[in-house]
């Protein structure tokens, strides 16, 4: 889900080597040509209204910067996240992570001031309801939370949840939480570390709903993972606050020129190779084919996704939706059926990420229909193994 441009893209390799010859490193206290160029180029693709960038070297750091910006700008400290989420591995970002990776840092991790809102997860709705009759309760509950909480700086969401299930929200969800956060004077942070850069068939997942957050973070596909770059982008209004106030944050490798030059080239390559369109078109094909597999395999409870970003959620029993394994199983290190299945996929030459009860299908955006068919054939065989464990 980060090697969007595939391996051995010559333009990417050349841009790294050119930048190494030109200027490999400069103190982040200075600006440099490539830093200005990359900011200009990013402005062409990020949602309109987001204008100023902070460059780090990972998605985790991009989110840490977002939290610090939100807290300093609002003078408040609470962050609302959601349970089905991953936001990074440092104390702050793991504290704001909803999934089991947070459990091992509690209670010593930086989890104070973090609250969790309900997920927009229709297959297993936390309120046991059905869309659209539900009125998108998962969004309106945020209004209820913000009415009862003081000192909330920001709400952070993955617009389309990644590792925790490729949860594509209902059509009105993000629009609603944008309205609710604005009304309560709370910043909205979109964590697009995984969902950006054409992955879902748009430059950014928020583009599907034309929602502009106050802060957007990204990493991975920004350089097609050729070099480690994390980006935090804010509105001009938030950025201007820091003209007169200290932004107490930074890294030696902040805005490292070697990480910036490939981002310039990556944007050109996404355009030259029509990768966003490819994700849209092949994504629709992938979705159709996965739904066919669902028809044939009782172990498939749900398939969902957008662009080249799909999940296949497995169940022991379709009626009860009982999963094969639980978060507790993973936390305790018990063997998971999913591990067997991803191993079987690997044996057939196809890498997919398994996460407790679902597989994440996120091929490089340079994938072809034939490549997809190869993966689907392996998946068809492997799901037959899962079917045998159904009850
Ligand atoms: C949504 C999301 N946020 C943050 C991160 C952390 O990014 P990194 O691993 O680059 O620190 C990830 C990593 O997978 C992610 O998927």
PDB file of C-alpha atoms and ligand atoms in Angstrom, residues 1 57-61 63 86-89 101 158 162-163 191-195 217 219-220 229, ligand 1:
ATOM      1  CA  UNK A   1       0.000   0.000   0.000  1.00  0.00           C
ATOM      2  CA  UNK A  57      10.217  11.322   7.454  1.00  0.00           C
ATOM      3  CA  UNK A  58       7.207   9.166   8.335  1.00  0.00           C
ATOM      4  CA  UNK A  59       3.462   9.108   8.722  1.00  0.00           C
ATOM      5  CA  UNK A  60       3.908   8.829  12.467  1.00  0.00           C
ATOM      6  CA  UNK A  61       5.891  12.053  12.610  1.00  0.00           C
ATOM      7  CA  UNK A  63       0.658  12.944  12.812  1.00  0.00           C
ATOM      8  CA  UNK A  86      -3.858   3.368  13.359  1.00  0.00           C
ATOM      9  CA  UNK A  87      -2.031   6.667  13.561  1.00  0.00           C
ATOM     10  CA  UNK A  88       1.594   5.748  14.241  1.00  0.00           C
ATOM     11  CA  UNK A  89       4.108   4.236  16.590  1.00  0.00           C
ATOM     12  CA  UNK A 101      -1.374  -1.800  19.106  1.00  0.00           C
ATOM     13  CA  UNK A 158      -8.555   8.107   8.369  1.00  0.00           C
ATOM     14  CA  UNK A 162      -6.698   1.428   6.133  1.00  0.00           C
ATOM     15  CA  UNK A 163      -5.252  -1.462   8.123  1.00  0.00           C
ATOM     16  CA  UNK A 191      -4.812  11.040   8.282  1.00  0.00           C
ATOM     17  CA  UNK A 192      -4.160  10.142   4.646  1.00  0.00           C
ATOM     18  CA  UNK A 193      -0.932   8.284   5.250  1.00  0.00           C
ATOM     19  CA  UNK A 194      -2.369   5.257   3.479  1.00  0.00           C
ATOM     20  CA  UNK A 195      -5.408   6.506   1.593  1.00  0.00           C
ATOM     21  CA  UNK A 217      -1.192  14.251   6.963  1.00  0.00           C
ATOM     22  CA  UNK A 219       3.381   9.731   3.752  1.00  0.00           C
ATOM     23  CA  UNK A 220       3.850   6.400   1.898  1.00  0.00           C
ATOM     24  CA  UNK A 229       8.784  11.323   3.600  1.00  0.00           C
TER      25      UNK A 229
HETATM   26  C1  LIG B   1      -3.307   5.630   8.523  1.00  0.00           C
HETATM   27  C2  LIG B   1      -1.894   5.576   9.001  1.00  0.00           C
HETATM   28  N1  LIG B   1      -1.419   6.564   9.752  1.00  0.00           N
HETATM   29  C3  LIG B   1      -0.146   6.574  10.181  1.00  0.00           C
HETATM   30  C4  LIG B   1       0.719   5.554   9.871  1.00  0.00           C
HETATM   31  C5  LIG B   1       2.142   5.588  10.350  1.00  0.00           C
HETATM   32  O1  LIG B   1       2.987   5.838   9.277  1.00  0.00           O
HETATM   33  P1  LIG B   1       4.521   5.384   9.330  1.00  0.00           P
HETATM   34  O2  LIG B   1       4.533   3.905   9.394  1.00  0.00           O
HETATM   35  O3  LIG B   1       5.118   5.944   8.065  1.00  0.00           O
HETATM   36  O4  LIG B   1       5.118   6.025  10.535  1.00  0.00           O
HETATM   37  C6  LIG B   1       0.268   4.485   9.083  1.00  0.00           C
HETATM   38  C7  LIG B   1       1.152   3.363   8.736  1.00  0.00           C
HETATM   39  O5  LIG B   1       0.777   2.377   8.194  1.00  0.00           O
HETATM   40  C8  LIG B   1      -1.074   4.506   8.630  1.00  0.00           C
HETATM   41  O6  LIG B   1      -1.567   3.518   7.880  1.00  0.00           O
END
